[in-house]
C-alpha positions as MATLAB code, in Angstrom:
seq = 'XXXXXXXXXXXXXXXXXXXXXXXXXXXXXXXXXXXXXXXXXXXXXXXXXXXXXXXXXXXXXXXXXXXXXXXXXXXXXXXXXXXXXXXXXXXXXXXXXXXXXXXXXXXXXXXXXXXXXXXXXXXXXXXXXXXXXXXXXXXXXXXXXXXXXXXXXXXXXXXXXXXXXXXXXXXXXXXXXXXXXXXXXXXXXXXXXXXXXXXXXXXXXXXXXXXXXXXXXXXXXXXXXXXXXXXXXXXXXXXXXXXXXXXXXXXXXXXXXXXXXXXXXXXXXXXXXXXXXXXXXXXXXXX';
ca = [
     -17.860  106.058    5.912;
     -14.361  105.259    4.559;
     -13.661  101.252    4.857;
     -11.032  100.623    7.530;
      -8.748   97.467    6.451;
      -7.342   96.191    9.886;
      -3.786   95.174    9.210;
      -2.882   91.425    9.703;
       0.548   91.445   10.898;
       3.104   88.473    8.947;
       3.684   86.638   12.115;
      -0.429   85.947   12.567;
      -0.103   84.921    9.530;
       2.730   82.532    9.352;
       1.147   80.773   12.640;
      -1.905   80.337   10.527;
      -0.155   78.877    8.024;
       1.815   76.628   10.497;
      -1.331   75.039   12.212;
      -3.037   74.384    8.983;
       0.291   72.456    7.747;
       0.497   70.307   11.183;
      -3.185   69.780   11.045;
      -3.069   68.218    7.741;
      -0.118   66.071    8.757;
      -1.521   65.237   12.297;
      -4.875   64.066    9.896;
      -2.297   62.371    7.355;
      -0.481   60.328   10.103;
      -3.661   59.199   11.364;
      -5.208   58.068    8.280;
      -1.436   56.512    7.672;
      -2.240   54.936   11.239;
      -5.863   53.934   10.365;
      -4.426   52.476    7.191;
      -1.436   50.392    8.697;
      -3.564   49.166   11.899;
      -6.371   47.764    9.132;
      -3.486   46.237    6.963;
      -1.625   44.273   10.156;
      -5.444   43.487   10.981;
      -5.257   41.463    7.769;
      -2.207   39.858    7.974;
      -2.825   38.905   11.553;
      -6.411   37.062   10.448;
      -4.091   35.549    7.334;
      -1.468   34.057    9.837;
      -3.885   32.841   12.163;
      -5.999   31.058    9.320;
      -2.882   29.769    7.900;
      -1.345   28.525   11.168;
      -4.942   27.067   11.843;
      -4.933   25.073    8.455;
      -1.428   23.873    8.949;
      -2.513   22.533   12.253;
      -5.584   21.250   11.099;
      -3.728   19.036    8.528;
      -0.436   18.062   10.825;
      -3.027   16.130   13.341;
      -4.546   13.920   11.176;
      -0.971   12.838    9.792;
       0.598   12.715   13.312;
      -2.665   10.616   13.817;
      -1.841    8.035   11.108;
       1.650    8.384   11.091;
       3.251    8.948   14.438;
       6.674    9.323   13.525;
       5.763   11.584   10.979;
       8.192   14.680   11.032;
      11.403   12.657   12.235;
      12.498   11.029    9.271;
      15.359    9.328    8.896;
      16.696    6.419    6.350;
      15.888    4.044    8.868;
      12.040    4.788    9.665;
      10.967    6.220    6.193;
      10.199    2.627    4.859;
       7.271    2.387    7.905;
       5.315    5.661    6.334;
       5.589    3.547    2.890;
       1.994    1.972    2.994;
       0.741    0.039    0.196;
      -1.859    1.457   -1.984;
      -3.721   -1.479   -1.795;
      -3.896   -3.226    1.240;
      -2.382   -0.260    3.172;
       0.345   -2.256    4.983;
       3.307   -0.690    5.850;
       6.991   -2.178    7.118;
       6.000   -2.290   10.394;
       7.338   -5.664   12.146;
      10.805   -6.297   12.892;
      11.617   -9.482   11.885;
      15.368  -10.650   12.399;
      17.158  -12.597    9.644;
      18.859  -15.971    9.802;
      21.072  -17.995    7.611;
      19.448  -21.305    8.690;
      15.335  -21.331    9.830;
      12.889  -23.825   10.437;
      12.734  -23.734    6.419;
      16.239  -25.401    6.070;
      17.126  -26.957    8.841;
      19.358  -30.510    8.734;
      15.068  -31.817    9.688;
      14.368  -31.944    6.197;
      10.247  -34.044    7.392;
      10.088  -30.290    8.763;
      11.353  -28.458    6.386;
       9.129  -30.279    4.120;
       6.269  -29.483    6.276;
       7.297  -25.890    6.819;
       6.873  -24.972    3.297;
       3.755  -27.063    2.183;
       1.943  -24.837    4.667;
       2.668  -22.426    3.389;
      -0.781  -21.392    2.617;
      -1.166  -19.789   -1.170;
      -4.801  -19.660   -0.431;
      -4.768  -15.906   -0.652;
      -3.265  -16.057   -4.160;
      -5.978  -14.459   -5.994;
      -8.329  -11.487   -5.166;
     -11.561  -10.594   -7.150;
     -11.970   -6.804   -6.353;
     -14.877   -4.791   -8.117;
     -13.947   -3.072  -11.640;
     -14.334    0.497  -10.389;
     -11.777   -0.586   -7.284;
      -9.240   -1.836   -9.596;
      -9.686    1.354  -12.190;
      -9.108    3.629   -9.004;
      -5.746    1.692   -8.309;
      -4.816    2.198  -11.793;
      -4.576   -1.699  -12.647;
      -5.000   -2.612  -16.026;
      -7.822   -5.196  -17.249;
      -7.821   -8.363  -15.887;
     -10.010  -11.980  -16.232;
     -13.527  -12.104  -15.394;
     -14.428  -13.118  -11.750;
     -16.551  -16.158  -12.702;
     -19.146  -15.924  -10.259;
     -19.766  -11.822  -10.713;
     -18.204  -11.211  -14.038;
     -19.666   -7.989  -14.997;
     -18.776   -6.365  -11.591;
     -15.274   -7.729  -10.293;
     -11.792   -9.182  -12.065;
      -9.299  -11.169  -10.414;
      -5.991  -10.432   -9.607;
      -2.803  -12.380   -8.494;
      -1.070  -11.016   -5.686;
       2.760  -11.035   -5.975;
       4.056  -12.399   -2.758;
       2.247  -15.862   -3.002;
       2.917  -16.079   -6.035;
       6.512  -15.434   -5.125;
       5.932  -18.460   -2.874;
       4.525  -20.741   -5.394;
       7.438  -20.544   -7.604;
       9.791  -21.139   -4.800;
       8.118  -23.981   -3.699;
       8.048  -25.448   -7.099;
      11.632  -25.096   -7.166;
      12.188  -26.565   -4.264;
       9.988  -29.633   -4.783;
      11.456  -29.891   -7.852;
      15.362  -29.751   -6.823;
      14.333  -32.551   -4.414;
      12.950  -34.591   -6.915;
      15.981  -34.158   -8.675;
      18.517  -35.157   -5.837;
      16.369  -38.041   -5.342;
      15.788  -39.452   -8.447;
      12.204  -39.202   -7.635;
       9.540  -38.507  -10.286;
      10.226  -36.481  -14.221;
      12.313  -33.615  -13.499;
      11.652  -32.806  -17.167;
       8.088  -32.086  -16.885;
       8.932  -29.711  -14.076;
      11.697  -27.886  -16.189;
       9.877  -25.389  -18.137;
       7.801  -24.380  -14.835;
      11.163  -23.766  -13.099;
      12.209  -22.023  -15.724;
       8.985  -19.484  -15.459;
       9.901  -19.301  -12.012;
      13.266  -18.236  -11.800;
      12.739  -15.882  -14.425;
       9.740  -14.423  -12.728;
      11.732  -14.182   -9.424;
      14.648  -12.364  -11.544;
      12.513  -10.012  -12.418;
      10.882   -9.220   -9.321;
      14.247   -8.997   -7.709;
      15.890   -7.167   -9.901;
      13.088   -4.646  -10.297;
      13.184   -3.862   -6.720;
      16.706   -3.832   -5.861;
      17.029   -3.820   -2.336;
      19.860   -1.890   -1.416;
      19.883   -2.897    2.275;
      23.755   -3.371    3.368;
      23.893   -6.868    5.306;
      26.487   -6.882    8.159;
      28.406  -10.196    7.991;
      30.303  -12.167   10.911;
      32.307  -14.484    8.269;
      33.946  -13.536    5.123;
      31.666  -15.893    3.763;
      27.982  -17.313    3.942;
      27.328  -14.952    6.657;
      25.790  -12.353    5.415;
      22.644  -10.529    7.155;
      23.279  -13.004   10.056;
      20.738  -11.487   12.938;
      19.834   -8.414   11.287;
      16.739   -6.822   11.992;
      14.351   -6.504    8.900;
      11.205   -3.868    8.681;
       8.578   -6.424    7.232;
       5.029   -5.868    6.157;
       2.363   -8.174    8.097;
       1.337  -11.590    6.005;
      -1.320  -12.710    8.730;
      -2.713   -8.825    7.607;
      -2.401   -9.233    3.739;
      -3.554  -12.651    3.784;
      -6.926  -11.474    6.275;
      -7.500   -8.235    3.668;
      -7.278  -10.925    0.761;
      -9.757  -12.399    2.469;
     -11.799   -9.675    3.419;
     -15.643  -10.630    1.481;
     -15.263   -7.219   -0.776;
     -12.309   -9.086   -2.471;
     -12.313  -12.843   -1.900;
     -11.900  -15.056   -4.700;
     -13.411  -18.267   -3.378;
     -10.174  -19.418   -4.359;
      -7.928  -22.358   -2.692;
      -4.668  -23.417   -4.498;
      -4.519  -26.759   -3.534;
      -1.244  -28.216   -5.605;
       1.592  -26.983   -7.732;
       2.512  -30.862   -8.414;
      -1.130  -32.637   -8.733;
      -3.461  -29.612  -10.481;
      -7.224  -30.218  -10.877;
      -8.532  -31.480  -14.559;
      -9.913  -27.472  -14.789;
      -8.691  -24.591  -13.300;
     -12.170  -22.953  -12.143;
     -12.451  -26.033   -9.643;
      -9.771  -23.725   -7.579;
     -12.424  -21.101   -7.489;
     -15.170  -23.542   -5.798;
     -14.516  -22.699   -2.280;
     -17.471  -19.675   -1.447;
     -18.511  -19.552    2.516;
     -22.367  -20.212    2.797;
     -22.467  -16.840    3.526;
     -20.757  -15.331    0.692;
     -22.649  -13.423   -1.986;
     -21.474  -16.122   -4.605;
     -21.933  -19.728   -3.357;
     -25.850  -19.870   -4.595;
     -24.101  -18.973   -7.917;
     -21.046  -21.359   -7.730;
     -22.919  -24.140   -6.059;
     -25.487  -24.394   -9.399;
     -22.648  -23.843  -11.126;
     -20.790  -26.864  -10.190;
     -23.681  -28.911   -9.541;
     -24.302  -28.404  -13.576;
     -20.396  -29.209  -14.053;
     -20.171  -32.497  -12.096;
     -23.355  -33.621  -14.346;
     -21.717  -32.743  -17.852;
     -18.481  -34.148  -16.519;
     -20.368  -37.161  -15.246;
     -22.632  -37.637  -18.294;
     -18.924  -37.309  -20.842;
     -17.664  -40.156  -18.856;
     -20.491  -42.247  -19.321;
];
């Protein structure tokens, strides 16, 4: 028997042909869907691990610093702590043309400024401390000198040459005592306090009342804490042992200003032989 071909007409066809084309695009725009929805997926888990990061690191500096995001040229100098104490300029502290320091009561005057203690002069930090603050090689902490340097801290000695210039200019007006002798130490001083001045150069505008010898009268200064520095000085994990005693009447030897270790400090069984032995050679020469 013959084959019989049943004819397909062109519109079954074309339909055919039609629902295979929006198949394939239906299954194209969902795998375009599937594609997008895994993408925003990812970018939603980014921005939610990012935003999670950033707030994981603003707490901690709204922690330590609280005005931290409202800057201005008036607060910035309180987020500048010191790498080494890690006091910042944190007390307002008014400024005065005439102070207890200068007043027309020059007994206390005098007794304003010798107590002025410089007893915090020197720290002895450990070597590895003072290579992680990027300080070069100093001299040897006599009582640990393998582990621990000393340092001189800037402020007091910033004091100590102002109060040798002051002593000194008083000994001058006074015709008490050999200005002479004191000359070259002045000398150091104001040089030292040129260059400390000049390296910083405060650019802090002072508001004046008087065209003259007025200037800064009352303004309010952002200070760091001396009671603070002069406490971390202190502090056992950098104390020198050291007392300054005087500008004007030094002792014989300059280690005697390192003879002042706490019975419980690491150091005094170390400094107290030491000086024991000293007072006997020193004894025994004079004899």
């Amino acid at each position: 028997m013959p084959f019989e071909y049943e004819k397909v007409s062109g519109s079954d066809n074309e339909n055919g042909l039609e629902k295979s084309d929006e198949n394939s695009q239906n299954m194209s725009r969902r795998g375009l869907s599937s594609i997008l929805k895994s993408w925003s997926t990812v970018l939603l888990a980014i921005c939610l691990l990012i935003s999670l990061s950033f707030n994981l690191w603003w707490i901690p500096i709204q922690w330590k610093f609280p005005g931290f995001g409202q800057w201005s040229a008036c607060n910035i100098p309180e987020l500048q702590k010191s790498p080494y104490s890690g006091l910042s300029y944190d007390v307002p502290t008014q400024y005065f043309q005439h102070t207890e320091y200068n007043g027309e009561n020059e007994t206390h005057a005098d007794y304003m400024w010798e107590n002025l203690s410089l007893d915090a002069m020197v720290i002895a930090p450990t070597t590895e401390w003072a290579q992680e603050m990027g300080l070069t090689h100093s001299w040897e902490f006599p009582w640990d000198p393998s582990k621990r340097q000393i340092y001189f801290l800037k402020v007091y000695h910033q004091i100590h040459c102002l109060r040798i210039i002051r002593r000194s200019f008083r000994k001058l007006g006074s015709g008490e005592g050999n200005y002479t002798a004191l000359s070259h130490h002045v000398e150091h001083c104001l040089d030292t306090l040129r260059q400390d001045i000049m390296c910083k150069a405060d650019d802090t505008p002072m508001p004046s009342l008087l065209p003259v010898n007025g200037a800064g009268e009352g303004q309010v200064m952002k200070c760091k804490n001396l009671e603070k520095l002069f406490a971390w000085a202190k502090h056992r994990d950098r104390d020198a042992c050291y007392r300054r005693l005087s500008e004007f009447d030094p002792p014989s030897n300059s280690i005697e200003r390192y003879a002042f270790c706490e019975p419980d400090s690491q150091y005094y069984t170390t400094m107290s032989q030491f000086f024991e032995g000293y007072r006997e050679s020193v004894g025994g020469s004079d004899g």
